[in-house]
C-alpha positions as a Python dict, from the first residue, in 0.01 Angstrom:
ca = {
    (1, 'M'): (0, 0, 0),
    (2, 'S'): (124, -73, 351),
    (3, 'L'): (489, -47, 446),
    (4, 'S'): (676, -351, 569),
    (5, 'A'): (809, -354, 924),
    (6, 'E'): (1163, -327, 788),
    (7, 'N'): (1076, -13, 588),
    (8, 'V'): (908, 145, 889),
    (9, 'V'): (1224, 89, 1093),
    (10, 'R'): (1437, 245, 818),
    (11, 'I'): (1209, 550, 800),
    (12, 'K'): (1233, 593, 1176),
    (13, 'Q'): (1610, 569, 1158),
    (14, 'V'): (1624, 835, 886),
    (15, 'V'): (1394, 1066, 1084),
    (16, 'A'): (1605, 1008, 1396),
    (17, 'V'): (1923, 1112, 1212),
    (18, 'L'): (1751, 1416, 1060),
    (19, 'A'): (1631, 1511, 1409),
    (20, 'I'): (1992, 1524, 1527),
    (21, 'V'): (2084, 1744, 1231),
    (22, 'L'): (1786, 1973, 1293),
    (23, 'G'): (1865, 1999, 1664),
    (24, 'I'): (2227, 2095, 1592),
    (25, 'A'): (2114, 2349, 1331),
    (26, 'I'): (1880, 2517, 1580),
    (27, 'A'): (2150, 2517, 1847),
    (28, 'L'): (2395, 2690, 1609),
    (29, 'M'): (2149, 2956, 1490),
    (30, 'D'): (2207, 3315, 1593),
    (31, 'P'): (1966, 3380, 1883),
    (32, 'P'): (1691, 3632, 1808),
    (33, 'N'): (1630, 3927, 2037),
    (34, 'G'): (1504, 3796, 2370),
    (35, 'L'): (1689, 3464, 2359),
    (36, 'T'): (2043, 3366, 2455),
    (37, 'R'): (2290, 3120, 2302),
    (38, 'Q'): (2209, 2880, 2588),
    (39, 'A'): (1839, 2906, 2506),
    (40, 'M'): (1901, 2811, 2141),
    (41, 'I'): (2103, 2506, 2247),
    (42, 'A'): (1827, 2404, 2488),
    (43, 'L'): (1563, 2444, 2214),
    (44, 'G'): (1773, 2236, 1975),
    (45, 'I'): (1790, 1960, 2234),
    (46, 'V'): (1411, 1976, 2290),
    (47, 'V'): (1337, 1954, 1917),
    (48, 'W'): (1568, 1653, 1884),
    (49, 'A'): (1402, 1486, 2185),
    (50, 'V'): (1048, 1542, 2053),
    (51, 'F'): (1131, 1375, 1721),
    (52, 'W'): (1295, 1083, 1899),
    (53, 'W'): (982, 1047, 2114),
    (54, 'I'): (773, 1041, 1797),
    (55, 'T'): (989, 776, 1629),
    (56, 'Q'): (1050, 584, 1956),
    (57, 'I'): (1386, 484, 1811),
    (58, 'I'): (1486, 409, 2172),
    (59, 'P'): (1261, 391, 2482),
    (60, 'E'): (1101, 728, 2559),
    (61, 'Y'): (1241, 750, 2911),
    (62, 'V'): (1596, 700, 2777),
    (63, 'T'): (1551, 991, 2536),
    (64, 'A'): (1413, 1198, 2825),
    (65, 'L'): (1715, 1122, 3044),
    (66, 'M'): (1949, 1211, 2756),
    (67, 'M'): (1763, 1542, 2711),
    (68, 'C'): (1815, 1646, 3073),
    (69, 'T'): (2176, 1526, 3068),
    (70, 'L'): (2248, 1727, 2751),
    (71, 'W'): (2099, 2040, 2907),
    (72, 'A'): (2340, 2008, 3197),
    (73, 'G'): (2634, 1881, 2989),
    (74, 'T'): (2617, 2169, 2738),
    (75, 'K'): (2592, 2421, 3025),
    (76, 'C'): (2252, 2547, 2911),
    (77, 'V'): (2149, 2531, 3275),
    (78, 'G'): (2298, 2387, 3590),
    (79, 'F'): (2246, 2025, 3692),
    (80, 'K'): (2001, 2124, 3967),
    (81, 'V'): (1778, 2303, 3714),
    (82, 'A'): (1806, 2028, 3452),
    (83, 'F'): (1688, 1765, 3703),
    (84, 'D'): (1481, 1997, 3922),
    (85, 'S'): (1155, 1801, 3913),
    (86, 'F'): (1302, 1493, 4081),
    (87, 'S'): (1297, 1684, 4409),
    (88, 'S'): (952, 1832, 4345),
    (89, 'A'): (630, 1747, 4527),
    (90, 'G'): (459, 1651, 4200),
    (91, 'W'): (717, 1383, 4116),
    (92, 'W'): (698, 1222, 4460),
    (93, 'I'): (318, 1221, 4447),
    (94, 'M'): (353, 1023, 4126),
    (95, 'V'): (574, 763, 4299),
    (96, 'G'): (325, 728, 4583),
    (97, 'A'): (30, 711, 4341),
    (98, 'F'): (179, 423, 4144),
    (99, 'G'): (257, 241, 4468),
    (100, 'L'): (-94, 281, 4612),
    (101, 'G'): (-253, 182, 4280),
    (102, 'S'): (-51, -137, 4251),
    (103, 'I'): (-139, -250, 4605),
    (104, 'A'): (-510, -169, 4563),
    (105, 'G'): (-508, -410, 4269),
    (106, 'K'): (-286, -674, 4429),
    (107, 'T'): (-500, -711, 4742),
    (108, 'G'): (-827, -727, 4543),
    (109, 'L'): (-966, -416, 4715),
    (110, 'L'): (-1037, -233, 4390),
    (111, 'K'): (-1231, -530, 4252),
    (112, 'R'): (-1432, -567, 4575),
    (113, 'I'): (-1537, -200, 4581),
    (114, 'S'): (-1629, -213, 4210),
    (115, 'L'): (-1847, -523, 4253),
    (116, 'W'): (-2018, -371, 4556),
    (117, 'V'): (-2111, -54, 4366),
    (118, 'L'): (-2221, -257, 4061),
    (119, 'S'): (-2451, -469, 4280),
    (120, 'L'): (-2650, -154, 4361),
    (121, 'F'): (-2759, -112, 3998),
    (122, 'P'): (-3015, -305, 3788),
    (123, 'P'): (-2878, -624, 3622),
    (124, 'T'): (-2969, -500, 3273),
    (125, 'F'): (-2728, -366, 3010),
    (126, 'N'): (-2824, -4, 3087),
    (127, 'G'): (-2802, -70, 3460),
    (128, 'Q'): (-2451, -213, 3433),
    (129, 'V'): (-2340, 75, 3210),
    (130, 'L'): (-2448, 314, 3486),
    (131, 'G'): (-2289, 85, 3745),
    (132, 'L'): (-1951, 81, 3572),
    (133, 'L'): (-1955, 458, 3530),
    (134, 'A'): (-2056, 506, 3895),
    (135, 'S'): (-1810, 256, 4044),
    (136, 'G'): (-1527, 416, 3847),
    (137, 'T'): (-1629, 761, 3969),
    (138, 'V'): (-1632, 638, 4331),
    (139, 'I'): (-1292, 468, 4304),
    (140, 'G'): (-1141, 747, 4090),
    (141, 'P'): (-1011, 971, 4371),
    (142, 'L'): (-883, 676, 4576),
    (143, 'V'): (-632, 554, 4316),
    (144, 'P'): (-426, 836, 4156),
    (145, 'S'): (-295, 616, 3873),
    (146, 'M'): (-515, 607, 3562),
    (147, 'N'): (-303, 327, 3414),
    (148, 'A'): (-364, 110, 3720),
    (149, 'K'): (-738, 181, 3720),
    (150, 'A'): (-766, 99, 3348),
    (151, 'A'): (-571, -227, 3380),
    (152, 'L'): (-741, -348, 3699),
    (153, 'S'): (-1101, -259, 3610),
    (154, 'S'): (-1127, -383, 3251),
    (155, 'P'): (-1135, -755, 3344),
    (156, 'I'): (-1439, -676, 3562),
    (157, 'S'): (-1626, -536, 3261),
    (158, 'L'): (-1529, -846, 3061),
    (159, 'A'): (-1673, -1074, 3331),
    (160, 'I'): (-1996, -871, 3338),
    (161, 'S'): (-2021, -882, 2959),
    (162, 'D'): (-1980, -1261, 2955),
    (163, 'S'): (-2233, -1305, 3237),
    (164, 'L'): (-2485, -1094, 3046),
    (165, 'G'): (-2450, -1341, 2761),
    (166, 'V'): (-2313, -1070, 2530),
    (167, 'E'): (-2097, -1190, 2244),
    (168, 'R'): (-1738, -1072, 2268),
    (169, 'K'): (-1645, -788, 2029),
    (170, 'S'): (-2015, -715, 1972),
    (171, 'P'): (-2137, -354, 2003),
    (172, 'A'): (-2272, -428, 2353),
    (173, 'A'): (-1937, -567, 2470),
    (174, 'S'): (-1760, -259, 2330),
    (175, 'G'): (-2011, -40, 2514),
    (176, 'L'): (-1940, -208, 2846),
    (177, 'L'): (-1566, -164, 2796),
    (178, 'G'): (-1633, 200, 2710),
    (179, 'A'): (-1842, 246, 3025),
    (180, 'C'): (-1560, 95, 3229),
    (181, 'Y'): (-1299, 323, 3070),
    (182, 'G'): (-1530, 622, 3104),
    (183, 'G'): (-1593, 563, 3473),
    (184, 'F'): (-1249, 454, 3591),
    (185, 'V'): (-1041, 684, 3369),
    (186, 'L'): (-1231, 971, 3209),
    (187, 'M'): (-1434, 1060, 3520),
    (188, 'G'): (-1104, 1074, 3709),
    (189, 'H'): (-1050, 1418, 3555),
    (190, 'M'): (-1301, 1548, 3811),
    (191, 'F'): (-1066, 1488, 4104),
    (192, 'L'): (-722, 1619, 4185),
    (193, 'S'): (-630, 1272, 4316),
    (194, 'G'): (-783, 1109, 4007),
    (195, 'S'): (-440, 1124, 3842),
    (196, 'F'): (-90, 1199, 3969),
    (197, 'S'): (-48, 1410, 3654),
    (198, 'H'): (-292, 1663, 3798),
    (199, 'Y'): (-47, 1739, 4079),
    (200, 'I'): (241, 1767, 3834),
    (201, 'M'): (52, 2014, 3616),
    (202, 'I'): (-47, 2227, 3914),
    (203, 'S'): (319, 2251, 4008),
    (204, 'A'): (389, 2396, 3662),
    (205, 'L'): (147, 2686, 3717),
    (206, 'P'): (284, 3028, 3815),
    (207, 'A'): (245, 3139, 4178),
    (208, 'P'): (-2, 3199, 4337),
    (209, 'Y'): (-216, 2998, 4095),
    (210, 'N'): (-41, 2673, 4188),
    (211, 'A'): (-215, 2662, 4528),
    (212, 'V'): (-507, 2454, 4397),
    (213, 'T'): (-650, 2222, 4663),
    (214, 'W'): (-840, 1893, 4628),
    (215, 'M'): (-1173, 2065, 4702),
    (216, 'D'): (-1094, 2347, 4458),
    (217, 'W'): (-1037, 2099, 4175),
    (218, 'M'): (-1355, 1902, 4244),
    (219, 'L'): (-1576, 2209, 4276),
    (220, 'W'): (-1431, 2376, 3966),
    (221, 'S'): (-1471, 2062, 3752),
    (222, 'L'): (-1816, 1966, 3885),
    (223, 'P'): (-2036, 2090, 3594),
    (224, 'W'): (-1797, 1932, 3341),
    (225, 'G'): (-1809, 1604, 3533),
    (226, 'V'): (-2189, 1594, 3542),
    (227, 'I'): (-2207, 1662, 3168),
    (228, 'C'): (-1938, 1401, 3096),
    (229, 'F'): (-2113, 1131, 3303),
    (230, 'A'): (-2452, 1197, 3141),
    (231, 'A'): (-2313, 1220, 2787),
    (232, 'L'): (-2113, 898, 2817),
    (233, 'A'): (-2405, 707, 2971),
    (234, 'I'): (-2659, 818, 2709),
    (235, 'S'): (-2419, 770, 2418),
    (236, 'I'): (-2325, 416, 2524),
    (237, 'M'): (-2687, 317, 2585),
    (238, 'V'): (-2787, 443, 2240),
    (239, 'M'): (-2484, 355, 2024),
    (240, 'Y'): (-2392, 20, 2179),
    (241, 'R'): (-2724, -125, 2294),
    (242, 'P'): (-2755, -504, 2249),
    (243, 'S'): (-2975, -641, 1972),
    (244, 'A'): (-3192, -819, 2232),
    (245, 'P'): (-3258, -755, 2603),
    (246, 'V'): (-2995, -907, 2832),
    (247, 'S'): (-2974, -944, 3208),
    (248, 'L'): (-2731, -1075, 3466),
    (249, 'P'): (-2826, -1392, 3656),
    (250, 'K'): (-3022, -1319, 3972),
    (251, 'G'): (-2794, -1232, 4262),
    (252, 'Y'): (-2487, -1201, 4037),
    (253, 'G'): (-2330, -917, 4233),
    (254, 'K'): (-2369, -1086, 4572),
    (255, 'E'): (-2242, -1413, 4427),
    (256, 'Q'): (-1926, -1251, 4292),
    (257, 'L'): (-1864, -1077, 4624),
    (258, 'A'): (-1916, -1407, 4804),
    (259, 'K'): (-1651, -1568, 4583),
    (260, 'L'): (-1401, -1313, 4709),
    (261, 'G'): (-1466, -1422, 5063),
    (262, 'P'): (-1455, -1193, 5367),
    (263, 'M'): (-1236, -885, 5346),
    (264, 'S'): (-879, -979, 5438),
    (265, 'R'): (-662, -795, 5690),
    (266, 'E'): (-453, -659, 5402),
    (267, 'E'): (-760, -525, 5223),
    (268, 'R'): (-891, -358, 5538),
    (269, 'T'): (-554, -200, 5607),
    (270, 'V'): (-516, -72, 5250),
    (271, 'L'): (-871, 65, 5258),
    (272, 'I'): (-808, 249, 5586),
    (273, 'V'): (-477, 391, 5458),
    (274, 'M'): (-631, 504, 5128),
    (275, 'L'): (-933, 662, 5297),
    (276, 'C'): (-705, 845, 5539),
    (277, 'A'): (-493, 966, 5245),
    (278, 'L'): (-805, 1083, 5061),
    (279, 'A'): (-930, 1266, 5371),
    (280, 'M'): (-591, 1437, 5408),
    (281, 'W'): (-590, 1539, 5041),
    (282, 'M'): (-941, 1678, 5071),
    (283, 'T'): (-858, 1883, 5381),
    (284, 'E'): (-513, 2008, 5279),
    (285, 'L'): (-634, 2367, 5295),
    (286, 'W'): (-697, 2331, 5671),
    (287, 'H'): (-403, 2122, 5793),
    (288, 'G'): (-143, 2247, 5542),
    (289, 'I'): (32, 1909, 5494),
    (290, 'D'): (145, 1876, 5134),
    (291, 'A'): (-24, 1609, 4921),
    (292, 'S'): (316, 1459, 4835),
    (293, 'V'): (391, 1403, 5205),
    (294, 'V'): (55, 1228, 5242),
    (295, 'A'): (114, 1004, 4937),
    (296, 'I'): (464, 897, 5042),
    (297, 'T'): (356, 847, 5404),
    (298, 'A'): (68, 623, 5291),
    (299, 'M'): (301, 414, 5076),
    (300, 'S'): (560, 398, 5355),
    (301, 'V'): (297, 271, 5599),
    (302, 'L'): (209, -13, 5360),
    (303, 'L'): (579, -89, 5312),
    (304, 'G'): (638, -87, 5688),
    (305, 'L'): (347, -326, 5744),
    (306, 'K'): (490, -546, 5465),
    (307, 'I'): (162, -534, 5275),
    (308, 'M'): (368, -372, 5001),
    (309, 'T'): (686, -576, 4958),
    (310, 'A'): (1023, -481, 4813),
    (311, 'Q'): (922, -670, 4498),
    (312, 'D'): (601, -464, 4476),
    (313, 'F'): (806, -147, 4513),
    (314, 'K'): (1034, -262, 4232),
    (315, 'N'): (777, -396, 3986),
    (316, 'G'): (448, -237, 4094),
    (317, 'I'): (571, 118, 4028),
    (318, 'E'): (612, 195, 3658),
    (319, 'W'): (961, 340, 3693),
    (320, 'P'): (1014, 407, 3318),
    (321, 'A'): (695, 619, 3318),
    (322, 'V'): (797, 791, 3642),
    (323, 'V'): (1138, 882, 3496),
    (324, 'L'): (990, 992, 3162),
    (325, 'I'): (733, 1224, 3318),
    (326, 'G'): (987, 1360, 3565),
    (327, 'C'): (1225, 1449, 3281),
    (328, 'V'): (947, 1603, 3072),
    (329, 'F'): (840, 1807, 3373),
    (330, 'N'): (1196, 1945, 3384),
    (331, 'M'): (1110, 2143, 3071),
    (332, 'A'): (926, 2389, 3297),
    (333, 'P'): (1224, 2508, 3508),
    (334, 'V'): (1458, 2502, 3206),
    (335, 'I'): (1223, 2711, 2989),
    (336, 'K'): (1170, 2957, 3274),
    (337, 'A'): (1541, 2979, 3358),
    (338, 'L'): (1625, 3066, 2996),
    (339, 'A'): (1325, 3304, 2955),
    (340, 'I'): (1195, 3100, 2661),
    (341, 'D'): (839, 3125, 2797),
    (342, 'K'): (860, 3507, 2791),
    (343, 'Y'): (993, 3501, 2435),
    (344, 'L'): (713, 3272, 2313),
    (345, 'G'): (460, 3479, 2503),
    (346, 'G'): (584, 3794, 2331),
    (347, 'M'): (578, 3627, 1990),
    (348, 'F'): (227, 3481, 2015),
    (349, 'G'): (92, 3700, 2293),
    (350, 'H'): (-126, 3923, 2077),
    (351, 'V'): (-301, 3636, 1901),
    (352, 'I'): (-347, 3438, 2223),
    (353, 'A'): (-475, 3745, 2408),
    (354, 'Q'): (-741, 3795, 2138),
    (355, 'L'): (-850, 3432, 2176),
    (356, 'A'): (-846, 3454, 2555),
    (357, 'A'): (-1085, 3750, 2539),
    (358, 'Q'): (-1344, 3503, 2405),
    (359, 'P'): (-1342, 3210, 2653),
    (360, 'A'): (-1550, 2974, 2438),
    (361, 'L'): (-1318, 3024, 2142),
    (362, 'F'): (-1012, 3002, 2368),
    (363, 'I'): (-1126, 2668, 2516),
    (364, 'T'): (-1209, 2528, 2173),
    (365, 'A'): (-870, 2635, 2037),
    (366, 'I'): (-687, 2461, 2325),
    (367, 'A'): (-882, 2137, 2283),
    (368, 'V'): (-850, 2124, 1904),
    (369, 'S'): (-478, 2205, 1923),
    (370, 'I'): (-424, 1918, 2167),
    (371, 'Y'): (-624, 1681, 1943),
    (372, 'L'): (-384, 1760, 1659),
    (373, 'I'): (-68, 1755, 1871),
    (374, 'K'): (-161, 1412, 2009),
    (375, 'F'): (-83, 1261, 1669),
    (376, 'L'): (281, 1355, 1740),
    (377, 'V'): (327, 1398, 2117),
    (378, 'T'): (144, 1105, 2276),
    (379, 'N'): (221, 1185, 2642),
    (380, 'M'): (-83, 1366, 2786),
    (381, 'T'): (109, 1533, 3069),
    (382, 'S'): (380, 1662, 2835),
    (383, 'A'): (132, 1824, 2599),
    (384, 'A'): (-62, 1988, 2884),
    (385, 'I'): (254, 2121, 3051),
    (386, 'M'): (382, 2271, 2723),
    (387, 'F'): (50, 2451, 2674),
    (388, 'S'): (55, 2571, 3033),
    (389, 'L'): (406, 2714, 3003),
    (390, 'I'): (320, 2911, 2689),
    (391, 'L'): (-36, 3019, 2766),
    (392, 'S'): (-43, 3072, 3144),
    (393, 'P'): (141, 3409, 3155),
    (394, 'I'): (-91, 3552, 2889),
    (395, 'A'): (-405, 3399, 3042),
    (396, 'V'): (-321, 3555, 3378),
    (397, 'Q'): (-287, 3898, 3216),
    (398, 'V'): (-643, 3882, 3080),
    (399, 'G'): (-788, 3744, 3403),
    (400, 'I'): (-815, 3372, 3319),
    (401, 'H'): (-707, 3128, 3589),
    (402, 'P'): (-444, 2902, 3428),
    (403, 'W'): (-607, 2595, 3589),
    (404, 'I'): (-859, 2611, 3305),
    (405, 'I'): (-575, 2565, 3055),
    (406, 'I'): (-431, 2254, 3218),
    (407, 'F'): (-776, 2106, 3284),
    (408, 'V'): (-897, 2142, 2925),
    (409, 'A'): (-559, 2040, 2779),
    (410, 'F'): (-524, 1727, 2993),
    (411, 'C'): (-883, 1616, 2933),
    (412, 'A'): (-836, 1673, 2559),
    (413, 'G'): (-519, 1465, 2569),
    (414, 'N'): (-709, 1154, 2681),
    (415, 'I'): (-817, 1054, 2329),
    (416, 'W'): (-764, 733, 2137),
    (417, 'I'): (-843, 796, 1770),
    (418, 'L'): (-535, 585, 1701),
    (419, 'K'): (-420, 319, 1946),
    (420, 'Y'): (-71, 457, 1996),
    (421, 'Q'): (-206, 794, 2111),
    (422, 'N'): (-308, 674, 2457),
    (423, 'T'): (-117, 430, 2676),
    (424, 'I'): (-399, 431, 2935),
    (425, 'Y'): (-644, 310, 2671),
    (426, 'L'): (-392, 43, 2568),
    (427, 'C'): (-377, -75, 2931),
    (428, 'A'): (-754, -128, 2923),
    (429, 'Q'): (-737, -322, 2596),
    (430, 'F'): (-436, -532, 2700),
    (431, 'A'): (-602, -620, 3032),
    (432, 'T'): (-879, -797, 2837),
    (433, 'K'): (-623, -939, 2590),
    (434, 'G'): (-808, -752, 2314),
    (435, 'E'): (-1095, -1004, 2340),
    (436, 'M'): (-1368, -762, 2447),
    (437, 'S'): (-1364, -504, 2167),
    (438, 'D'): (-1186, -417, 1847),
    (439, 'H'): (-1045, -67, 1821),
    (440, 'M'): (-1280, 87, 1565),
    (441, 'P'): (-1600, 50, 1772),
    (442, 'M'): (-1423, 234, 2054),
    (443, 'V'): (-1337, 525, 1826),
    (444, 'K'): (-1705, 627, 1822),
    (445, 'L'): (-1694, 679, 2197),
    (446, 'C'): (-1369, 873, 2160),
    (447, 'L'): (-1545, 1116, 1924),
    (448, 'V'): (-1820, 1160, 2183),
    (449, 'F'): (-1562, 1236, 2451),
    (450, 'M'): (-1385, 1486, 2225),
    (451, 'A'): (-1713, 1673, 2191),
    (452, 'V'): (-1776, 1646, 2566),
    (453, 'V'): (-1439, 1806, 2648),
    (454, 'I'): (-1532, 2116, 2448),
    (455, 'V'): (-1907, 2134, 2517),
    (456, 'G'): (-1867, 2051, 2887),
    (457, 'S'): (-1601, 2321, 2927),
    (458, 'I'): (-1802, 2583, 2738),
    (459, 'C'): (-2110, 2504, 2948),
    (460, 'S'): (-1894, 2557, 3258),
    (461, 'I'): (-1804, 2915, 3157),
    (462, 'P'): (-2086, 3088, 3352),
    (463, 'Y'): (-2002, 2875, 3657),
    (464, 'W'): (-1631, 2955, 3627),
    (465, 'R'): (-1714, 3325, 3597),
    (466, 'M'): (-1918, 3303, 3915),
    (467, 'L'): (-1617, 3148, 4093),
    (468, 'G'): (-1382, 3417, 3962),
    (469, 'L'): (-1184, 3186, 3732),
    (470, 'L'): (-1285, 3391, 3428),
    (471, 'P'): (-1330, 3768, 3389),
}
């Protein structure tokens, strides 16, 4: 028996009230050894915020702002600590990433590059599956916003599906949407600039482990990326193959590129700026210029040239998401300032250390834990940061580079068993107005990806040992 919308609202309201009561109760508890009164108040505020995020009784970013304000207002920590991340490199990279992503879509550059890569592959269903995966992998490091890539690329897969003569919401159409999502979003985990969240999570790592460069990330994730690409391609070709052979009209790719016309001045400028930014990110180790400086400079150049307008800056950047993630990221300095991470490490340290001594089991435990947590905490970055804060100190003690924790946790967070779990996946579905695939056929591919996260990471263990990331 399904609940009515009115009953669902009432349940959320009850849970929201109970969350306030629970938060106050935790704040008033006598602190155990290792924690202070301020730490208990801060934990009470966090527990309240998590439940309000789950119920979404008010917009998530509003709850996040209230959380940081309460930390400062109750004197748990100073204002500078409570809002520390808004002056961090990771937060400003996120602003620049959203800006670059919006302009790449607005000018049509992203579509042009995608069609060019797709034209290199055979016009068959299997050929276009490989083409979508490959074009997404090529574009992945250029646009650091997974939401933008999902929203801007999905209509391309819909056009290809229709041109193949595939019925909408058929298994083949679902497979093409899955190939698009796999290439433009999931393969982005291979690159540091594939998502602004990667920079944020690196910032949460303890020194000196937070000095991960663009080349480091790509080299460390390479075996996982190869396995992910192959597994997604084979799975889609097998599970979603059309009932009869299909093929694009002859010269489809060139025809679509011709419809776009010659590359405009704006497209050329954006391409040059984005390639320069990518080159600077890749060579950060040599020139020493922070990735955040590069991202903001690139966006400022586009603003100065008026390719990005004031309206683009206002509406193209997802400010609610930027504020939400910035506030969530503030958990890191608050938890460290109040020594909560040390307390949790001492409480669970023995168990975690035993798991960490067996890398395959440790990786599996992280992934499975995230799969379960995602039913409650839907923000991928938040879940990965929380795991990093708790596990990193212990992982370092047993010789595990904490990058492995954030990599596995963030990849594992990109699942969509239920629609509400993944806003990036929703962007892909909304961009096709839900006309390309129903949700259930896409769940099969999600299960494949969940297996890939674990198997790909376990297969990377010998490689990570060789690089010194594992003992």
